[in-house]
Amino acid sequence: MEHPSQPDGGGVQSARCRQCGESSGGELFCAHCGSLQRPATDYYVFFGLKRVLVLDTEDLQRKFYELSRRLHPDRFTWKSAIERQYSLEATAILNDGYRVLRDPLMRAEYVLKQEGFDIGEQRSKDVPPELLEEVFDLNMALEELRLGDEEAHGQIEEARNRFLAMRESIDKELETLYRRFDDTQDRGVLQQVRTVLNRRRYVRNLVNEVEKELAREGQPAQ
Amino acid sequence: MAYSNKVLDHYNNPRNVGALDKHDPQVGTGMVGAPECGDVMKLQVKVNPATGIIEDAKFKTFGCGSAIASSSLATEMLKGKTVDEALEIKNTVIVSELALPPVKIHCSVLAEDAIKAAIADYKKKNSVGNHAAAQVAQ
């Protein structure tokens, strides 16, 4: 499925260069005169990338470095006010976009948000009940271990390894879903991605809790 | 972040922490969670079937101080109320009682959801229970 239209300001505003009046070719730098155009706010469009969830991060990094160089403020000292303004906007999008796109989880959340999935406003009805039960039980077990004696240490380490294994299998599951979305562009897959991301968030919290506990144990007794 | 004294009080001395027997037909259990922060909250009510009054309420919450305080306060508010009165409890009451800042309002929403889930569970169990009893009587 093709995406019929970018959200407002997502794509390149005008294919005609403000500077020379010729067609800019939709590029960040005019294909005709090389002057900087108004940057696209959509991170994928900005980096000239296809909107995929499995991204070649080395390629992304190369593009980041190249654009960083081309957008360096020193290059715009003698340019027009509008180009200086665009260069500031472009630099901000460059840095934010790189931070988001290089991280597989933030990248997926970005695409979910673009597709109209509300990330911040979810309520418990979006979480499968059996997951809540599972997370609750794991938290209970952790708490019991924490209240226990020194022998609990081994069990806590065991719990950490179990959570890390869970996180690893979730990441594999995500990878599979990402590939499926890239192949099909199916919204239903994104729905699944969101569910698995929620699950991962819970497991991440559990890992953090266990690691906090292990760090606390490592401290000398008060 | 600065917590209000009321949040701190409930956080340091949470009321009604614990569990009721979830298989007891008089007990309704609500389990809810907030995916964005990873909190999970279990809230239970024990209802007198003759009067419809909530005689006991317990909770256990894994989450931030505001989530713990919200559910602790919720259990206090539930006791002595009828099931229908309990459904009237709004998260805004919890917000003002605990002076929760805007970023923590979702904690009170979670507590309201937990109350509703617990009562829905009780009602579901009860109609099913009556139904089964009626079948046995026939």
CSV table of C-alpha atoms in Angstrom, one decimal:
chain,number,residue,atom,x,y,z
A,1,MET,CA,0.0,0.0,0.0
A,2,GLU,CA,1.3,3.4,-0.9
A,3,HIS,CA,0.9,6.2,1.6
A,4,PRO,CA,-1.4,8.6,-0.3
A,5,SER,CA,-0.3,11.8,1.4
A,6,GLN,CA,2.1,13.0,4.0
A,7,PRO,CA,0.8,14.9,6.9
A,8,ASP,CA,1.0,18.7,6.7
A,9,GLY,CA,4.5,19.9,6.6
A,10,GLY,CA,5.7,16.3,6.4
A,11,GLY,CA,6.8,16.4,2.8
A,12,VAL,CA,8.7,19.0,0.8
A,13,GLN,CA,6.5,22.1,0.7
A,14,SER,CA,7.3,23.1,-2.8
A,15,ALA,CA,9.2,21.5,-5.5
A,16,ARG,CA,10.1,24.9,-6.9
A,17,CYS,CA,13.3,26.5,-5.5
A,18,ARG,CA,12.8,29.8,-3.7
A,19,GLN,CA,16.3,30.9,-4.7
A,20,CYS,CA,16.5,30.2,-8.5
A,21,GLY,CA,12.9,29.5,-9.3
A,22,GLU,CA,13.8,26.2,-11.0
A,23,SER,CA,12.5,22.8,-9.9
A,24,SER,CA,14.4,21.8,-6.8
A,25,GLY,CA,13.9,18.1,-7.6
A,26,GLY,CA,12.3,17.7,-4.1
A,27,GLU,CA,15.8,17.5,-2.6
A,28,LEU,CA,17.0,19.3,0.5
A,29,PHE,CA,19.5,21.1,-1.6
A,30,CYS,CA,18.1,22.4,-4.9
A,31,ALA,CA,19.0,20.1,-7.7
A,32,HIS,CA,19.5,23.2,-9.9
A,33,CYS,CA,21.4,25.8,-7.8
A,34,GLY,CA,22.3,23.9,-4.7
A,35,SER,CA,20.6,26.3,-2.2
A,36,LEU,CA,19.0,24.8,0.9
A,37,GLN,CA,15.3,24.2,0.7
A,38,ARG,CA,12.7,24.2,3.5
A,39,PRO,CA,13.4,20.9,5.2
A,40,ALA,CA,10.8,18.1,5.5
A,41,THR,CA,9.7,17.5,9.0
A,42,ASP,CA,9.1,13.8,8.4
A,43,TYR,CA,12.3,12.1,9.5
A,44,TYR,CA,12.1,9.5,6.8
A,45,VAL,CA,11.5,12.1,4.1
A,46,PHE,CA,14.3,14.3,5.6
A,47,PHE,CA,16.8,11.5,5.4
A,48,GLY,CA,15.6,10.4,2.0
A,49,LEU,CA,14.7,7.0,3.4
A,50,LYS,CA,11.9,4.5,2.6
A,51,ARG,CA,9.5,4.3,5.6
A,52,VAL,CA,10.6,0.9,6.9
A,53,LEU,CA,10.9,-0.4,10.4
A,54,VAL,CA,14.1,-2.4,9.7
A,55,LEU,CA,16.6,0.2,8.9
A,56,ASP,CA,20.2,0.0,7.8
A,57,THR,CA,21.6,2.1,10.7
A,58,GLU,CA,25.1,2.3,9.1
A,59,ASP,CA,23.6,3.9,6.0
A,60,LEU,CA,21.6,6.2,8.4
A,61,GLN,CA,24.8,7.2,10.2
A,62,ARG,CA,26.6,7.9,6.9
A,63,LYS,CA,23.7,10.2,5.8
A,64,PHE,CA,23.7,11.8,9.3
A,65,TYR,CA,27.4,12.7,9.0
A,66,GLU,CA,27.1,13.9,5.5
A,67,LEU,CA,24.2,16.1,6.3
A,68,SER,CA,25.8,17.4,9.4
A,69,ARG,CA,28.8,18.5,7.3
A,70,ARG,CA,26.6,20.1,4.7
A,71,LEU,CA,24.4,21.8,7.2
A,72,HIS,CA,27.3,23.2,9.3
A,73,PRO,CA,26.5,26.8,10.3
A,74,ASP,CA,29.9,28.0,8.9
A,75,ARG,CA,28.5,27.2,5.5
A,76,PHE,CA,25.6,29.6,5.9
A,77,THR,CA,27.3,32.7,7.3
A,78,TRP,CA,27.1,34.5,3.9
A,79,LYS,CA,23.8,32.9,2.8
A,80,SER,CA,20.4,34.6,2.6
A,81,ALA,CA,18.3,35.0,5.8
A,82,ILE,CA,15.9,32.4,4.6
A,83,GLU,CA,18.6,29.8,4.0
A,84,ARG,CA,20.1,30.5,7.4
A,85,GLN,CA,16.7,30.0,8.9
A,86,TYR,CA,16.2,26.7,7.0
A,87,SER,CA,19.7,25.5,8.1
A,88,LEU,CA,18.7,26.0,11.7
A,89,GLU,CA,15.4,24.1,11.2
A,90,ALA,CA,17.2,21.4,9.3
A,91,THR,CA,19.9,20.9,11.9
A,92,ALA,CA,17.2,20.4,14.6
A,93,ILE,CA,15.3,17.9,12.5
A,94,LEU,CA,18.6,16.2,11.6
A,95,ASN,CA,19.5,15.6,15.3
A,96,ASP,CA,16.1,14.7,16.5
A,97,GLY,CA,15.5,12.4,13.5
A,98,TYR,CA,18.8,10.7,13.9
A,99,ARG,CA,18.2,10.0,17.6
A,100,VAL,CA,14.7,8.6,16.9
A,101,LEU,CA,15.5,6.6,13.7
A,102,ARG,CA,18.7,4.9,14.9
A,103,ASP,CA,16.8,3.4,17.9
A,104,PRO,CA,14.6,0.5,16.8
A,105,LEU,CA,12.0,1.1,19.6
A,106,MET,CA,11.8,4.9,19.2
A,107,ARG,CA,11.6,4.3,15.4
A,108,ALA,CA,8.6,2.0,15.8
A,109,GLU,CA,6.9,4.4,18.2
A,110,TYR,CA,7.5,7.2,15.7
A,111,VAL,CA,5.8,5.2,12.9
A,112,LEU,CA,3.0,4.2,15.2
A,113,LYS,CA,2.4,7.9,16.1
A,114,GLN,CA,2.4,8.8,12.4
A,115,GLU,CA,-0.1,6.2,11.7
A,116,GLY,CA,-2.5,7.6,14.4
A,117,PHE,CA,-1.8,5.2,17.2
A,118,ASP,CA,-1.9,7.2,20.4
A,119,ILE,CA,1.1,6.1,22.5
A,120,GLY,CA,0.8,8.3,25.6
A,121,GLU,CA,-2.9,8.0,26.3
A,122,GLN,CA,-3.4,4.3,26.5
A,123,ARG,CA,-5.4,2.8,29.2
A,124,SER,CA,-5.5,-0.7,30.6
A,125,LYS,CA,-8.0,-1.9,28.1
A,126,ASP,CA,-5.1,-1.9,25.6
A,127,VAL,CA,-3.2,-4.4,27.7
A,128,PRO,CA,-4.0,-8.0,27.5
A,129,PRO,CA,-5.3,-9.2,31.0
A,130,GLU,CA,-3.0,-12.2,31.0
A,131,LEU,CA,0.0,-9.9,30.6
A,132,LEU,CA,-1.1,-7.9,33.6
A,133,GLU,CA,-1.4,-11.1,35.6
A,134,GLU,CA,2.0,-12.2,34.5
A,135,VAL,CA,3.6,-8.9,35.3
A,136,PHE,CA,1.9,-8.8,38.7
A,137,ASP,CA,3.1,-12.2,39.6
A,138,LEU,CA,6.6,-11.5,38.6
A,139,ASN,CA,6.6,-8.3,40.7
A,140,MET,CA,5.2,-10.3,43.6
A,141,ALA,CA,8.0,-12.9,43.3
A,142,LEU,CA,10.6,-10.1,43.1
A,143,GLU,CA,9.2,-8.5,46.2
A,144,GLU,CA,9.3,-11.7,48.2
A,145,LEU,CA,12.9,-12.3,47.1
A,146,ARG,CA,13.8,-8.8,48.2
A,147,LEU,CA,12.3,-9.4,51.7
A,148,GLY,CA,14.1,-12.7,51.9
A,149,ASP,CA,17.5,-13.6,53.3
A,150,GLU,CA,20.9,-13.6,51.7
A,151,GLU,CA,20.1,-16.8,49.9
A,152,ALA,CA,17.6,-14.9,47.8
A,153,HIS,CA,20.6,-13.4,45.9
A,154,GLY,CA,20.9,-16.4,43.7
A,155,GLN,CA,17.2,-16.4,43.0
A,156,ILE,CA,17.3,-12.7,42.1
A,157,GLU,CA,20.1,-13.3,39.7
A,158,GLU,CA,18.0,-16.1,38.2
A,159,ALA,CA,15.1,-13.8,37.9
A,160,ARG,CA,17.3,-11.2,36.1
A,161,ASN,CA,18.4,-13.8,33.6
A,162,ARG,CA,14.8,-14.9,33.1
A,163,PHE,CA,13.7,-11.3,32.4
A,164,LEU,CA,16.7,-10.7,30.1
A,165,ALA,CA,15.7,-13.8,28.2
A,166,MET,CA,12.1,-12.5,28.0
A,167,ARG,CA,13.4,-9.2,26.7
A,168,GLU,CA,15.5,-10.9,24.1
A,169,SER,CA,12.7,-13.0,22.8
A,170,ILE,CA,10.5,-9.9,22.7
A,171,ASP,CA,13.1,-8.2,20.6
A,172,LYS,CA,13.2,-11.1,18.2
A,173,GLU,CA,9.4,-11.0,18.0
A,174,LEU,CA,9.6,-7.3,17.2
A,175,GLU,CA,12.2,-7.8,14.6
A,176,THR,CA,9.8,-10.3,12.9
A,177,LEU,CA,6.9,-7.9,13.1
A,178,TYR,CA,9.0,-5.1,11.7
A,179,ARG,CA,9.9,-7.2,8.7
A,180,ARG,CA,6.3,-8.2,8.2
A,181,PHE,CA,5.2,-4.5,8.3
A,182,ASP,CA,8.0,-3.5,5.8
A,183,ASP,CA,6.8,-6.2,3.4
A,184,THR,CA,3.1,-5.6,3.7
A,185,GLN,CA,2.6,-2.1,5.1
A,186,ASP,CA,-0.3,-3.6,7.0
A,187,ARG,CA,-1.8,-1.6,9.8
A,188,GLY,CA,-2.9,-4.7,11.6
A,189,VAL,CA,0.8,-5.5,12.0
A,190,LEU,CA,1.4,-2.1,13.7
A,191,GLN,CA,-1.4,-3.0,16.2
A,192,GLN,CA,0.6,-6.1,17.1
A,193,VAL,CA,3.8,-4.0,17.3
A,194,ARG,CA,2.1,-1.8,19.8
A,195,THR,CA,1.0,-4.7,22.0
A,196,VAL,CA,4.5,-6.2,22.0
A,197,LEU,CA,6.1,-2.8,22.7
A,198,ASN,CA,3.8,-2.5,25.8
A,199,ARG,CA,4.9,-5.9,26.9
A,200,ARG,CA,8.5,-4.9,26.4
A,201,ARG,CA,8.0,-1.8,28.6
A,202,TYR,CA,6.8,-3.9,31.4
A,203,VAL,CA,9.7,-6.3,31.1
A,204,ARG,CA,12.2,-3.4,30.9
A,205,ASN,CA,10.8,-2.1,34.2
A,206,LEU,CA,11.2,-5.6,35.7
A,207,VAL,CA,14.8,-5.8,34.5
A,208,ASN,CA,15.5,-2.3,36.0
A,209,GLU,CA,13.9,-3.3,39.3
A,210,VAL,CA,16.1,-6.5,39.5
A,211,GLU,CA,19.2,-4.6,38.6
A,212,LYS,CA,18.5,-2.0,41.2
A,213,GLU,CA,18.1,-4.7,43.8
A,214,LEU,CA,21.3,-6.4,42.8
A,215,ALA,CA,23.2,-3.1,42.9
A,216,ARG,CA,21.7,-2.4,46.4
A,217,GLU,CA,22.9,-5.8,47.5
A,218,GLY,CA,26.4,-5.1,46.3
A,219,GLN,CA,26.6,-2.1,48.6
A,220,PRO,CA,28.4,-2.6,52.0
A,221,ALA,CA,26.0,-3.2,54.8
A,222,GLN,CA,24.9,0.0,56.7
B,1,MET,CA,9.3,15.8,42.0
B,2,ALA,CA,7.7,17.1,45.1
B,3,TYR,CA,4.9,14.8,46.3
B,4,SER,CA,2.1,16.3,48.4
B,5,ASN,CA,2.0,15.3,52.1
B,6,LYS,CA,-1.1,13.3,51.5
B,7,VAL,CA,0.7,11.2,48.8
B,8,LEU,CA,3.7,10.7,51.1
B,9,ASP,CA,1.4,9.7,53.9
B,10,HIS,CA,-0.4,7.0,51.8
B,11,TYR,CA,2.9,6.0,50.3
B,12,ASN,CA,4.7,5.5,53.6
B,13,ASN,CA,1.6,4.1,55.4
B,14,PRO,CA,-0.4,2.5,52.7
B,15,ARG,CA,-3.9,1.4,53.9
B,16,ASN,CA,-5.4,-1.9,53.1
B,17,VAL,CA,-2.4,-3.5,51.4
B,18,GLY,CA,-3.0,-7.2,50.8
B,19,ALA,CA,-5.2,-9.7,49.0
B,20,LEU,CA,-8.6,-11.2,49.3
B,21,ASP,CA,-9.4,-14.7,48.1
B,22,LYS,CA,-10.2,-14.1,44.4
B,23,HIS,CA,-12.2,-17.4,44.2
B,24,ASP,CA,-14.6,-16.1,46.9
B,25,PRO,CA,-17.9,-15.3,45.2
B,26,GLN,CA,-18.2,-12.2,47.4
B,27,VAL,CA,-14.9,-10.9,46.1
B,28,GLY,CA,-14.4,-8.8,43.0
B,29,THR,CA,-10.9,-8.4,41.6
B,30,GLY,CA,-9.7,-5.7,39.3
B,31,MET,CA,-6.3,-5.8,37.6
B,32,VAL,CA,-5.3,-2.8,35.6
B,33,GLY,CA,-2.1,-1.4,34.2
B,34,ALA,CA,-0.6,1.7,32.5
B,35,PRO,CA,1.5,0.6,29.6
B,36,GLU,CA,3.4,3.9,29.2
B,37,CYS,CA,4.9,3.7,32.7
B,38,GLY,CA,4.7,0.0,33.3
B,39,ASP,CA,2.6,0.2,36.5
B,40,VAL,CA,0.3,-2.6,37.5
B,41,MET,CA,-2.5,-2.3,40.1
B,42,LYS,CA,-4.7,-4.9,41.7
B,43,LEU,CA,-7.7,-3.9,43.7
B,44,GLN,CA,-10.2,-6.1,45.4
B,45,VAL,CA,-13.6,-5.6,47.0
B,46,LYS,CA,-15.6,-7.8,49.3
B,47,VAL,CA,-19.3,-7.2,49.0
B,48,ASN,CA,-22.0,-8.2,51.5
B,49,PRO,CA,-24.5,-9.9,49.1
B,50,ALA,CA,-27.5,-9.1,51.3
B,51,THR,CA,-26.9,-5.3,51.6
B,52,GLY,CA,-24.7,-4.7,48.5
B,53,ILE,CA,-22.3,-2.9,50.8
B,54,ILE,CA,-18.5,-3.1,50.3
B,55,GLU,CA,-17.2,-4.5,53.6
B,56,ASP,CA,-13.6,-4.8,52.8
B,57,ALA,CA,-11.2,-3.6,50.1
B,58,LYS,CA,-7.5,-4.5,49.5
B,59,PHE,CA,-4.9,-3.4,47.0
B,60,LYS,CA,-1.5,-4.2,45.8
B,61,THR,CA,0.3,-1.8,43.4
B,62,PHE,CA,3.6,-1.9,41.7
B,63,GLY,CA,4.4,1.5,40.5
B,64,CYS,CA,5.2,5.1,41.4
B,65,GLY,CA,4.3,6.8,44.7
B,66,SER,CA,1.2,8.5,43.1
B,67,ALA,CA,-0.1,5.2,41.8
B,68,ILE,CA,0.3,3.6,45.3
B,69,ALA,CA,-1.3,6.5,47.0
B,70,SER,CA,-4.2,6.6,44.5
B,71,SER,CA,-5.1,3.0,45.1
B,72,SER,CA,-4.6,3.2,48.8
B,73,LEU,CA,-7.0,6.1,49.0
B,74,ALA,CA,-9.4,4.3,46.7
B,75,THR,CA,-9.7,1.4,49.1
B,76,GLU,CA,-10.4,3.8,52.0
B,77,MET,CA,-13.1,5.4,50.0
B,78,LEU,CA,-14.7,2.1,48.9
B,79,LYS,CA,-15.3,0.7,52.4
B,80,GLY,CA,-18.9,1.2,53.5
B,81,LYS,CA,-20.1,2.3,50.1
B,82,THR,CA,-22.7,0.3,48.1
B,83,VAL,CA,-21.6,-1.2,44.8
B,84,ASP,CA,-23.5,1.5,42.9
B,85,GLU,CA,-22.0,4.3,45.0
B,86,ALA,CA,-18.6,2.9,44.4
B,87,LEU,CA,-19.1,3.2,40.6
B,88,GLU,CA,-19.8,6.9,41.1
B,89,ILE,CA,-16.2,7.5,42.4
B,90,LYS,CA,-14.4,9.7,39.9
B,91,ASN,CA,-10.7,10.0,39.4
B,92,THR,CA,-11.0,13.8,39.9
B,93,VAL,CA,-11.9,13.2,43.6
B,94,ILE,CA,-8.6,11.3,44.0
B,95,VAL,CA,-6.7,14.1,42.1
B,96,SER,CA,-8.0,16.8,44.4
B,97,GLU,CA,-7.7,14.8,47.6
B,98,LEU,CA,-4.1,13.9,46.9
B,99,ALA,CA,-3.2,17.2,45.1
B,100,LEU,CA,-1.8,15.2,42.2
B,101,PRO,CA,0.1,17.3,39.6
B,102,PRO,CA,-1.0,17.0,35.9
B,103,VAL,CA,1.7,14.5,35.0
B,104,LYS,CA,0.3,12.1,37.6
B,105,ILE,CA,-3.4,12.3,36.8
B,106,HIS,CA,-3.1,9.0,34.9
B,107,CYS,CA,-2.4,7.3,38.3
B,108,SER,CA,-5.9,8.4,39.5
B,109,VAL,CA,-7.4,7.2,36.3
B,110,LEU,CA,-5.8,3.9,36.9
B,111,ALA,CA,-7.4,3.7,40.3
B,112,GLU,CA,-10.8,4.5,38.9
B,113,ASP,CA,-10.4,1.9,36.3
B,114,ALA,CA,-9.4,-0.6,39.0
B,115,ILE,CA,-12.5,0.1,41.0
B,116,LYS,CA,-14.7,-0.3,37.9
B,117,ALA,CA,-12.9,-3.6,37.0
B,118,ALA,CA,-13.2,-5.0,40.5
B,119,ILE,CA,-17.0,-4.3,40.6
B,120,ALA,CA,-17.5,-5.6,37.1
B,121,ASP,CA,-15.8,-8.8,38.2
B,122,TYR,CA,-18.0,-9.1,41.3
B,123,LYS,CA,-21.2,-8.5,39.2
B,124,LYS,CA,-20.1,-11.0,36.6
B,125,LYS,CA,-19.3,-13.6,39.2
B,126,ASN,CA,-22.6,-13.0,41.0
B,127,SER,CA,-25.0,-13.3,38.0
B,128,VAL,CA,-23.1,-16.4,37.0
B,129,GLY,CA,-23.3,-17.7,40.5
B,130,ASN,CA,-27.1,-17.0,40.7
B,131,HIS,CA,-27.6,-18.6,37.4
B,132,ALA,CA,-25.8,-21.7,38.5
B,133,ALA,CA,-27.7,-21.8,41.7
B,134,ALA,CA,-31.0,-21.5,39.8
B,135,GLN,CA,-30.0,-24.3,37.6
B,136,VAL,CA,-29.2,-26.5,40.6
B,137,ALA,CA,-32.5,-25.7,42.2
B,138,GLN,CA,-34.4,-26.8,39.1
